[in-house]
Amino acid sequence: MFNGGNDTLHVPMSSVEEFWNYKILEISSGIDDIGRLNWKYLLYKVACQVIIWLALIKSIQSIGKIMYVTAIAPVVLSVIIWIRALTFPGATSGMAYFITPDFNQLANLEVWIEAAFMAFYTLGPAWGGLAMYGSHNKFSANCFRDAVFSTVMAVCYGLFNGLVIFSVIGVLSYESGVPLDKVVTSGGFSLGFVAYPQAITFFPLPQIWAVLFFIVLLLPGLDSQTIMMEPVLCVFEEIFPKTIGKKRIPLLTVVTVITFIFGIPLVSQAGVYMFQLVDWYAATWSILLIAVAESIVFAWIYGGDRLSRDFKLMLGRPLPAFVRVSSAFITPAVLTGLVVTSIFKYKPPTYGTYVYPDYARSIGWCFAIIPLLPIVLTIAWMVRNNKGSLKERFVSLMKPSVEWEPAEDTVKHVYRNLEQSYQRSVKRLAMFNLTGRGGFDKLFPESEGDKLEIKPINRNIHAEFNA
């Protein structure tokens, strides 16, 4: 079978996978063989962009309603497919293959690297979407509970989804006589497109189930793109509140058109190679580096002490010890180690048996660097426009802005007094991040005669702190 690369190979694959690659994707011989645009998929893309445009018109108000459908429907369909797959021979073998641990792989650094990348895909840290949604919460909303719940649910659904896919792969392996690890050769995102359609053929009226499946498959994709576009809109609206901030629909239209234009090459016959290239580079190292930067900024520049104070102002209790130590020490150390290791263990991207040419890899590294440029340029611009010596500029920029304060009016007075009364040092911050002592705790109001002179409007906050 022609492998889409430089030579001809006979690669064993199921009929479903062959149909996916050569009928659905109409895959070309390589990334430099663009081929023709698939006008049918271009129209699909137009429809998707229109749906996303409609979902973002009212920002969080419209997004929240869509989430009920996009989050629940895939789970329901996965359960139905799983139950149906269990009625066929081979399903239990596939699930056993999925859940059987290979402890030798724990010593394989590449496994840890891939696991980290998958965690960022699944949970979405450092992408901007979580921060954007969190900014719409009420001041006293239990963000800690929500973070724990959403993380646990995302992990559980990811594991369950893997169980469903491998139960179907087990059925494919049994019917074709191909070993489990050889059933799907394309790998990556193609796995779901191959396994689930095969499972649907076992259902009565498979055509109807196929339509439902691809509609449900479309929903998380629309969900993800909506989450990615909203932070971009928020940035422009907050930077230019008096101009662009008051013209959401024109801004949304411009961003939608730009993203559509950049996505046109993906509907060509070489689109899958381009997608894999962007996915391999742009959504890996840059995201890890941004996550490292965020953990350092929050734990060491803004400071774990300030985070704990803000946490207490919102929820009435300090930052949990595990979160404090993890954000200050474990997270930056582990992620930095993964970045360094992934660079040394770097392997060029592949799609099945196709290996990307050198120039494509160079373009990929550009994709990895581009997301980091705005951060570097913004820091350079802020340092350049600040006053004082270079050291004084950096010290000034590492302090919270005077405009930074709680959104809740009843705690603004407490916040300001705590900020003015607190004297920070590197030693004190490091001690707090490690032990939880030496921060703002002793400055919180403990009696009516406290020096902070809490206003009557803040008596409820005062009582919560004492409690």
Short mmCIF file of C-alpha atoms in Angstrom, two decimals:
data_model
loop_
_atom_site.label_atom_id
_atom_site.label_comp_id
_atom_site.label_asym_id
_atom_site.label_seq_id
_atom_site.Cartn_x
_atom_site.Cartn_y
_atom_site.Cartn_z
CA MET A 1 0.00 0.00 0.00
CA PHE A 2 1.31 3.47 -0.82
CA ASN A 3 2.34 5.09 2.46
CA GLY A 4 2.16 8.75 1.45
CA GLY A 5 5.91 9.13 1.77
CA ASN A 6 8.98 8.63 -0.32
CA ASP A 7 8.61 4.98 -1.14
CA THR A 8 6.06 2.24 -1.46
CA LEU A 9 5.39 0.01 1.51
CA HIS A 10 2.81 -2.58 2.35
CA VAL A 11 1.54 -1.42 5.73
CA PRO A 12 -1.10 -3.61 7.37
CA MET A 13 -4.15 -1.58 8.32
CA SER A 14 -7.86 -2.07 8.76
CA SER A 15 -10.32 -1.16 6.05
CA VAL A 16 -11.69 1.60 8.30
CA GLU A 17 -8.25 3.20 8.65
CA GLU A 18 -7.65 2.92 4.93
CA PHE A 19 -11.03 4.56 4.29
CA TRP A 20 -10.14 7.35 6.74
CA ASN A 21 -6.78 8.14 5.16
CA TYR A 22 -7.51 7.73 1.47
CA LYS A 23 -11.23 8.42 1.13
CA ILE A 24 -12.04 10.90 3.88
CA LEU A 25 -8.74 12.79 4.15
CA GLU A 26 -7.74 12.04 0.55
CA ILE A 27 -4.24 12.27 1.92
CA SER A 28 -1.43 13.30 -0.43
CA SER A 29 2.09 11.91 -0.62
CA GLY A 30 3.51 14.51 1.80
CA ILE A 31 3.41 18.03 3.15
CA ASP A 32 5.03 19.42 0.01
CA ASP A 33 2.30 17.83 -2.11
CA ILE A 34 -0.52 20.28 -1.32
CA GLY A 35 -2.91 18.79 -3.83
CA ARG A 36 -6.33 20.36 -4.15
CA LEU A 37 -8.67 21.99 -1.69
CA ASN A 38 -11.61 19.90 -0.59
CA TRP A 39 -14.47 22.32 -1.17
CA LYS A 40 -16.87 20.19 0.85
CA TYR A 41 -14.66 20.52 3.93
CA LEU A 42 -14.17 24.21 3.21
CA LEU A 43 -17.93 24.68 3.44
CA TYR A 44 -17.93 22.67 6.68
CA LYS A 45 -15.27 25.03 7.99
CA VAL A 46 -17.40 28.04 7.08
CA ALA A 47 -20.31 26.50 8.98
CA CYS A 48 -18.12 25.84 12.03
CA GLN A 49 -16.80 29.39 12.04
CA VAL A 50 -20.35 30.74 11.88
CA ILE A 51 -21.37 28.57 14.84
CA ILE A 52 -18.35 29.78 16.84
CA TRP A 53 -19.15 33.37 15.90
CA LEU A 54 -22.71 32.94 17.19
CA ALA A 55 -21.47 31.26 20.39
CA LEU A 56 -19.16 34.19 21.21
CA ILE A 57 -21.53 37.09 20.54
CA LYS A 58 -22.47 37.45 24.22
CA SER A 59 -19.22 36.09 25.63
CA ILE A 60 -19.65 33.96 28.76
CA GLN A 61 -23.45 34.24 28.70
CA SER A 62 -23.76 32.31 25.45
CA ILE A 63 -20.71 30.06 26.00
CA GLY A 64 -22.08 28.73 29.31
CA LYS A 65 -25.28 27.50 27.69
CA ILE A 66 -23.42 25.73 24.90
CA MET A 67 -21.21 23.93 27.42
CA TYR A 68 -24.15 21.90 28.74
CA VAL A 69 -24.52 20.23 25.33
CA THR A 70 -20.84 20.00 24.32
CA ALA A 71 -19.80 18.48 27.66
CA ILE A 72 -22.61 15.98 28.25
CA ALA A 73 -23.37 14.64 24.76
CA PRO A 74 -19.93 13.02 24.15
CA VAL A 75 -20.12 11.22 27.49
CA VAL A 76 -23.55 9.77 26.73
CA LEU A 77 -22.46 8.52 23.30
CA SER A 78 -19.24 7.04 24.70
CA VAL A 79 -21.22 5.02 27.24
CA ILE A 80 -23.56 3.70 24.53
CA ILE A 81 -20.67 2.70 22.25
CA TRP A 82 -18.83 1.04 25.14
CA ILE A 83 -21.86 -1.04 26.13
CA ARG A 84 -22.34 -2.14 22.52
CA ALA A 85 -18.64 -3.00 22.09
CA LEU A 86 -18.76 -5.23 25.17
CA THR A 87 -21.23 -7.51 23.39
CA PHE A 88 -18.57 -8.53 20.83
CA PRO A 89 -15.56 -10.84 21.25
CA GLY A 90 -12.22 -9.10 21.68
CA ALA A 91 -13.50 -6.08 23.62
CA THR A 92 -12.26 -7.36 26.98
CA SER A 93 -8.84 -8.12 25.46
CA GLY A 94 -8.60 -4.54 24.24
CA MET A 95 -9.54 -3.15 27.65
CA ALA A 96 -7.08 -5.47 29.35
CA TYR A 97 -4.35 -4.22 27.02
CA PHE A 98 -5.26 -0.64 28.00
CA ILE A 99 -5.29 -1.12 31.78
CA THR A 100 -2.42 -3.61 32.09
CA PRO A 101 0.55 -1.63 33.42
CA ASP A 102 4.00 -1.98 31.95
CA PHE A 103 6.21 -0.86 34.83
CA ASN A 104 9.26 -0.84 32.59
CA GLN A 105 7.77 2.17 30.85
CA LEU A 106 8.01 4.19 34.09
CA ALA A 107 11.74 4.47 33.44
CA ASN A 108 11.08 5.75 29.92
CA LEU A 109 11.32 9.55 29.95
CA GLU A 110 9.42 9.79 26.69
CA VAL A 111 6.36 8.34 28.41
CA TRP A 112 6.46 11.07 31.05
CA ILE A 113 6.91 13.73 28.38
CA GLU A 114 3.91 12.50 26.41
CA ALA A 115 1.88 12.23 29.61
CA ALA A 116 2.68 15.85 30.46
CA PHE A 117 1.69 17.03 26.98
CA MET A 118 -1.55 15.05 27.21
CA ALA A 119 -2.31 16.55 30.62
CA PHE A 120 -2.01 20.03 29.12
CA TYR A 121 -4.32 19.01 26.27
CA THR A 122 -6.88 17.52 28.62
CA LEU A 123 -6.91 20.01 31.50
CA GLY A 124 -6.03 23.17 29.56
CA PRO A 125 -3.57 24.98 31.90
CA ALA A 126 -1.47 27.82 30.40
CA TRP A 127 -3.80 28.16 27.41
CA GLY A 128 -5.65 31.18 28.82
CA GLY A 129 -9.14 29.72 28.74
CA LEU A 130 -9.25 28.72 32.42
CA ALA A 131 -8.11 32.17 33.55
CA MET A 132 -10.69 33.78 31.32
CA TYR A 133 -13.54 31.66 32.69
CA GLY A 134 -12.32 32.13 36.25
CA SER A 135 -12.43 35.90 35.85
CA HIS A 136 -16.22 35.68 35.43
CA ASN A 137 -16.71 33.95 38.80
CA LYS A 138 -18.19 35.69 41.78
CA PHE A 139 -15.60 36.89 44.29
CA SER A 140 -16.59 34.33 46.92
CA ALA A 141 -17.01 31.41 44.48
CA ASN A 142 -15.22 28.28 45.70
CA CYS A 143 -12.61 28.20 42.94
CA PHE A 144 -10.56 25.55 44.78
CA ARG A 145 -13.45 23.09 44.86
CA ASP A 146 -14.23 23.78 41.20
CA ALA A 147 -10.59 23.24 40.20
CA VAL A 148 -10.38 19.92 42.03
CA PHE A 149 -13.74 18.70 40.72
CA SER A 150 -13.07 19.64 37.09
CA THR A 151 -9.60 18.08 37.18
CA VAL A 152 -10.86 14.80 38.63
CA MET A 153 -13.73 14.64 36.15
CA ALA A 154 -11.45 15.39 33.19
CA VAL A 155 -9.02 12.65 34.23
CA CYS A 156 -11.81 10.15 34.82
CA TYR A 157 -13.42 10.86 31.46
CA GLY A 158 -10.04 10.63 29.71
CA LEU A 159 -9.44 7.20 31.24
CA PHE A 160 -12.95 6.07 30.39
CA ASN A 161 -12.61 7.32 26.83
CA GLY A 162 -9.38 5.34 26.48
CA LEU A 163 -11.18 2.28 27.80
CA VAL A 164 -13.93 2.71 25.19
CA ILE A 165 -11.48 3.17 22.32
CA PHE A 166 -9.42 0.13 23.27
CA SER A 167 -12.50 -2.03 23.66
CA VAL A 168 -13.31 -1.19 20.04
CA ILE A 169 -9.69 -1.76 18.99
CA GLY A 170 -9.91 -5.17 20.67
CA VAL A 171 -12.91 -6.01 18.52
CA LEU A 172 -11.06 -4.85 15.38
CA SER A 173 -8.04 -6.94 16.36
CA TYR A 174 -10.18 -10.04 16.88
CA GLU A 175 -12.00 -9.68 13.56
CA SER A 176 -8.94 -8.82 11.44
CA GLY A 177 -6.46 -11.11 13.15
CA VAL A 178 -4.00 -8.20 13.46
CA PRO A 179 -2.21 -7.76 16.83
CA LEU A 180 -3.61 -5.06 19.08
CA ASP A 181 -0.59 -2.79 18.77
CA LYS A 182 -0.75 -3.02 14.96
CA VAL A 183 -4.46 -2.39 14.42
CA VAL A 184 -4.11 1.37 13.93
CA THR A 185 -0.90 2.56 12.30
CA SER A 186 -1.67 6.27 11.90
CA GLY A 187 -1.85 6.96 15.61
CA GLY A 188 -2.43 10.39 17.11
CA PHE A 189 -5.78 12.03 16.61
CA SER A 190 -6.71 9.47 13.91
CA LEU A 191 -7.25 6.83 16.59
CA GLY A 192 -10.71 8.03 17.54
CA PHE A 193 -11.75 8.57 13.92
CA VAL A 194 -10.84 4.98 13.14
CA ALA A 195 -12.04 3.17 16.27
CA TYR A 196 -15.41 4.82 16.79
CA PRO A 197 -16.70 4.58 13.18
CA GLN A 198 -15.86 0.89 13.25
CA ALA A 199 -17.87 0.51 16.45
CA ILE A 200 -20.83 2.26 14.88
CA THR A 201 -21.03 -0.36 12.14
CA PHE A 202 -22.10 -2.84 14.82
CA PHE A 203 -25.17 -0.77 15.70
CA PRO A 204 -28.61 -1.14 14.12
CA LEU A 205 -29.19 1.66 11.58
CA PRO A 206 -25.47 2.56 11.56
CA GLN A 207 -26.02 5.51 9.21
CA ILE A 208 -28.06 7.33 11.87
CA TRP A 209 -25.50 6.54 14.55
CA ALA A 210 -22.72 7.78 12.28
CA VAL A 211 -24.44 11.14 11.90
CA LEU A 212 -24.94 11.40 15.67
CA PHE A 213 -21.34 10.38 16.30
CA PHE A 214 -19.81 13.03 14.08
CA ILE A 215 -22.14 15.70 15.44
CA VAL A 216 -21.06 14.80 18.96
CA LEU A 217 -17.45 14.67 17.79
CA LEU A 218 -17.84 18.15 16.36
CA LEU A 219 -19.11 19.61 19.63
CA PRO A 220 -15.88 19.32 21.68
CA GLY A 221 -13.95 20.76 18.73
CA LEU A 222 -16.25 23.78 18.61
CA ASP A 223 -16.02 23.95 22.39
CA SER A 224 -12.22 24.05 22.31
CA GLN A 225 -12.01 26.68 19.60
CA THR A 226 -14.54 28.83 21.41
CA ILE A 227 -12.45 28.63 24.58
CA MET A 228 -9.31 29.56 22.63
CA MET A 229 -10.88 32.56 20.89
CA GLU A 230 -12.55 34.17 23.90
CA PRO A 231 -9.25 35.03 25.70
CA VAL A 232 -8.03 36.71 22.49
CA LEU A 233 -11.16 38.83 22.39
CA CYS A 234 -10.84 39.64 26.10
CA VAL A 235 -7.25 40.83 25.66
CA PHE A 236 -8.19 43.32 22.94
CA GLU A 237 -11.28 44.46 24.83
CA GLU A 238 -9.32 45.14 28.02
CA ILE A 239 -6.34 46.79 26.32
CA PHE A 240 -8.61 49.14 24.36
CA PRO A 241 -11.74 49.41 26.53
CA LYS A 242 -12.94 52.72 25.08
CA THR A 243 -12.61 51.74 21.43
CA ILE A 244 -12.39 48.06 20.57
CA GLY A 245 -13.91 47.07 23.91
CA LYS A 246 -17.22 48.63 22.90
CA LYS A 247 -17.31 46.94 19.49
CA ARG A 248 -17.38 43.25 20.25
CA ILE A 249 -19.19 42.09 17.11
CA PRO A 250 -16.77 43.82 14.65
CA LEU A 251 -13.81 42.52 16.69
CA LEU A 252 -15.27 39.02 16.78
CA THR A 253 -15.91 39.14 13.03
CA VAL A 254 -12.33 40.19 12.23
CA VAL A 255 -10.83 37.47 14.47
CA THR A 256 -13.18 34.86 12.98
CA VAL A 257 -12.23 35.79 9.42
CA ILE A 258 -8.51 35.71 10.23
CA THR A 259 -8.71 32.28 11.86
CA PHE A 260 -10.73 31.02 8.90
CA ILE A 261 -8.11 32.21 6.40
CA PHE A 262 -5.27 30.60 8.36
CA GLY A 263 -7.24 27.35 8.47
CA ILE A 264 -7.82 27.07 4.72
CA PRO A 265 -4.60 25.07 4.04
CA LEU A 266 -5.83 22.43 6.49
CA VAL A 267 -8.63 21.41 4.11
CA SER A 268 -6.15 20.57 1.35
CA GLN A 269 -4.92 17.05 0.69
CA ALA A 270 -1.79 17.87 2.71
CA GLY A 271 -3.90 19.34 5.53
CA VAL A 272 -3.39 16.42 7.89
CA TYR A 273 0.40 16.79 7.63
CA MET A 274 0.13 20.53 8.36
CA PHE A 275 -2.15 19.91 11.30
CA GLN A 276 0.21 17.31 12.73
CA LEU A 277 3.15 19.71 12.33
CA VAL A 278 1.42 22.55 14.18
CA ASP A 279 0.12 20.18 16.83
CA TRP A 280 3.60 18.66 17.30
CA TYR A 281 5.40 21.97 17.88
CA ALA A 282 3.03 24.83 18.73
CA ALA A 283 1.05 22.96 21.38
CA THR A 284 3.96 21.36 23.23
CA TRP A 285 7.15 23.16 24.24
CA SER A 286 5.71 26.67 24.17
CA ILE A 287 2.82 25.66 26.44
CA LEU A 288 5.20 24.01 28.91
CA LEU A 289 7.41 27.12 28.97
CA ILE A 290 4.39 29.36 29.51
CA ALA A 291 3.29 27.10 32.38
CA VAL A 292 6.76 27.33 33.94
CA ALA A 293 6.66 31.11 33.64
CA GLU A 294 3.17 31.26 35.18
CA SER A 295 4.15 29.12 38.17
CA ILE A 296 7.23 31.31 38.82
CA VAL A 297 5.26 34.53 38.45
CA PHE A 298 2.47 33.44 40.78
CA ALA A 299 4.62 31.74 43.43
CA TRP A 300 7.75 33.90 43.44
CA ILE A 301 7.00 37.29 41.86
CA TYR A 302 3.43 37.96 42.88
CA GLY A 303 4.17 35.50 45.64
CA GLY A 304 2.63 32.54 47.37
CA ASP A 305 2.08 34.79 50.38
CA ARG A 306 -0.11 37.14 48.37
CA LEU A 307 -1.91 34.21 46.76
CA SER A 308 -2.67 32.76 50.17
CA ARG A 309 -3.88 36.16 51.38
CA ASP A 310 -6.17 36.53 48.35
CA PHE A 311 -7.41 32.98 48.84
CA LYS A 312 -8.29 33.81 52.44
CA LEU A 313 -10.04 37.01 51.45
CA MET A 314 -12.21 35.04 49.04
CA LEU A 315 -12.82 31.79 50.91
CA GLY A 316 -11.89 32.57 54.52
CA ARG A 317 -8.98 30.09 54.72
CA PRO A 318 -5.35 30.10 53.57
CA LEU A 319 -4.03 28.38 50.46
CA PRO A 320 -3.82 24.58 50.99
CA ALA A 321 -0.29 23.41 51.77
CA PHE A 322 -0.06 21.06 48.79
CA VAL A 323 -1.08 23.81 46.35
CA ARG A 324 1.39 26.24 47.93
CA VAL A 325 4.37 23.84 47.83
CA SER A 326 3.43 22.45 44.43
CA SER A 327 3.12 25.84 42.72
CA ALA A 328 6.37 27.11 44.27
CA PHE A 329 8.65 24.09 44.01
CA ILE A 330 7.19 20.93 42.43
CA THR A 331 5.48 22.39 39.37
CA PRO A 332 8.30 24.64 38.10
CA ALA A 333 10.94 21.96 38.81
CA VAL A 334 9.03 19.14 37.12
CA LEU A 335 7.97 21.21 34.11
CA THR A 336 11.47 22.63 33.62
CA GLY A 337 12.84 19.09 33.78
CA LEU A 338 10.30 17.96 31.19
CA VAL A 339 11.16 20.85 28.86
CA VAL A 340 14.90 20.09 29.05
CA THR A 341 14.34 16.35 28.71
CA SER A 342 11.95 16.73 25.79
CA ILE A 343 14.50 18.82 23.93
CA PHE A 344 17.22 16.21 24.42
CA LYS A 345 14.79 13.39 23.63
CA TYR A 346 13.35 15.25 20.67
CA LYS A 347 12.08 13.16 17.79
CA PRO A 348 10.88 14.62 14.50
CA PRO A 349 7.14 14.35 13.85
CA THR A 350 5.72 11.51 11.81
CA TYR A 351 2.34 10.57 10.43
CA GLY A 352 2.14 6.82 10.19
CA THR A 353 5.21 5.88 8.17
CA TYR A 354 5.63 9.38 6.70
CA VAL A 355 8.65 11.33 7.98
CA TYR A 356 8.63 15.11 7.62
CA PRO A 357 11.42 16.75 5.56
CA ASP A 358 13.98 19.03 7.23
CA TYR A 359 12.42 22.29 6.04
CA ALA A 360 9.07 21.29 7.55
CA ARG A 361 10.74 20.70 10.91
CA SER A 362 12.30 24.17 10.72
CA ILE A 363 8.85 25.64 10.13
CA GLY A 364 7.63 23.63 13.08
CA TRP A 365 10.23 25.17 15.38
CA CYS A 366 9.03 28.59 14.22
CA PHE A 367 5.53 27.56 15.33
CA ALA A 368 7.00 26.68 18.73
CA ILE A 369 8.69 30.07 19.12
CA ILE A 370 5.92 32.35 17.84
CA PRO A 371 3.60 31.93 20.92
CA LEU A 372 6.49 33.03 23.18
CA LEU A 373 7.30 36.21 21.24
CA PRO A 374 4.44 38.35 22.64
CA ILE A 375 5.63 37.59 26.18
CA VAL A 376 9.24 38.53 25.45
CA LEU A 377 8.28 41.65 23.47
CA THR A 378 5.84 42.83 26.15
CA ILE A 379 8.47 42.45 28.88
CA ALA A 380 11.02 44.35 26.76
CA TRP A 381 8.51 47.11 26.03
CA MET A 382 7.55 47.51 29.70
CA VAL A 383 11.18 47.58 30.87
CA ARG A 384 12.07 50.12 28.20
CA ASN A 385 9.21 52.47 29.11
CA ASN A 386 9.72 52.25 32.87
CA LYS A 387 11.84 54.78 34.79
CA GLY A 388 15.02 54.35 36.80
CA SER A 389 18.00 52.04 36.51
CA LEU A 390 17.60 48.60 34.97
CA LYS A 391 17.41 47.00 38.43
CA GLU A 392 14.88 49.57 39.63
CA ARG A 393 12.74 48.96 36.54
CA PHE A 394 12.62 45.22 37.14
CA VAL A 395 11.90 45.69 40.86
CA SER A 396 9.08 48.11 40.05
CA LEU A 397 7.55 45.79 37.47
CA MET A 398 7.60 42.87 39.92
CA LYS A 399 5.24 44.70 42.28
CA PRO A 400 1.45 44.56 41.92
CA SER A 401 -0.05 47.57 40.22
CA VAL A 402 -1.70 50.14 42.48
CA GLU A 403 -4.87 49.49 40.49
CA TRP A 404 -4.80 45.79 41.42
CA GLU A 405 -7.33 45.08 44.16
CA PRO A 406 -10.26 42.76 44.92
CA ALA A 407 -13.43 43.14 42.89
CA GLU A 408 -15.47 42.87 46.10
CA ASP A 409 -15.91 46.31 47.69
CA THR A 410 -16.29 44.89 51.21
CA VAL A 411 -12.71 43.58 51.34
CA LYS A 412 -10.86 46.33 49.49
CA HIS A 413 -10.10 48.15 52.75
CA VAL A 414 -8.67 44.99 54.33
CA TYR A 415 -6.61 44.27 51.22
CA ARG A 416 -5.08 47.75 51.09
CA ASN A 417 -4.13 47.75 54.76
CA LEU A 418 -2.60 44.29 54.51
CA GLU A 419 -0.57 45.28 51.46
CA GLN A 420 0.70 48.46 53.14
CA SER A 421 1.55 46.74 56.43
CA TYR A 422 3.44 43.80 54.93
CA GLN A 423 7.21 43.91 54.50
CA ARG A 424 8.40 41.20 52.15
CA SER A 425 11.87 39.76 51.67
CA VAL A 426 13.12 36.87 49.55
CA LYS A 427 13.87 34.88 52.69
CA ARG A 428 10.39 35.47 54.11
CA LEU A 429 8.74 34.53 50.80
CA ALA A 430 10.79 31.32 50.49
CA MET A 431 9.96 30.39 54.10
CA PHE A 432 6.27 30.98 53.50
CA ASN A 433 6.22 28.95 50.28
CA LEU A 434 7.88 26.08 52.15
CA THR A 435 6.16 26.19 55.54
CA GLY A 436 3.15 28.51 55.19
CA ARG A 437 4.49 30.78 57.93
CA GLY A 438 5.72 34.35 57.82
CA GLY A 439 3.15 35.70 55.38
CA PHE A 440 0.11 37.91 55.90
CA ASP A 441 -1.57 35.68 58.51
CA LYS A 442 -0.53 37.69 61.56
CA LEU A 443 -1.74 40.90 59.93
CA PHE A 444 -5.31 39.72 59.48
CA PRO A 445 -7.79 41.38 61.85
CA GLU A 446 -8.28 39.43 65.07
CA SER A 447 -10.11 41.89 67.31
CA GLU A 448 -12.18 45.02 67.14
CA GLY A 449 -9.20 47.03 68.37
CA ASP A 450 -6.89 45.86 65.63
CA LYS A 451 -4.67 48.52 64.10
CA LEU A 452 -6.23 47.94 60.69
CA GLU A 453 -9.42 49.64 61.87
CA ILE A 454 -11.88 47.50 59.93
CA LYS A 455 -14.85 49.50 58.75
CA PRO A 456 -18.35 48.40 59.86
CA ILE A 457 -19.08 47.20 56.31
CA ASN A 458 -16.36 44.59 56.77
CA ARG A 459 -17.56 43.09 60.06
CA ASN A 460 -18.73 39.93 58.26
CA ILE A 461 -15.29 39.44 56.71
CA HIS A 462 -13.79 40.02 60.15
CA ALA A 463 -15.98 37.31 61.66
CA GLU A 464 -15.01 34.86 58.94
CA PHE A 465 -11.32 35.38 59.62
CA ASN A 466 -11.80 34.77 63.36
CA ALA A 467 -13.78 31.63 62.57
#
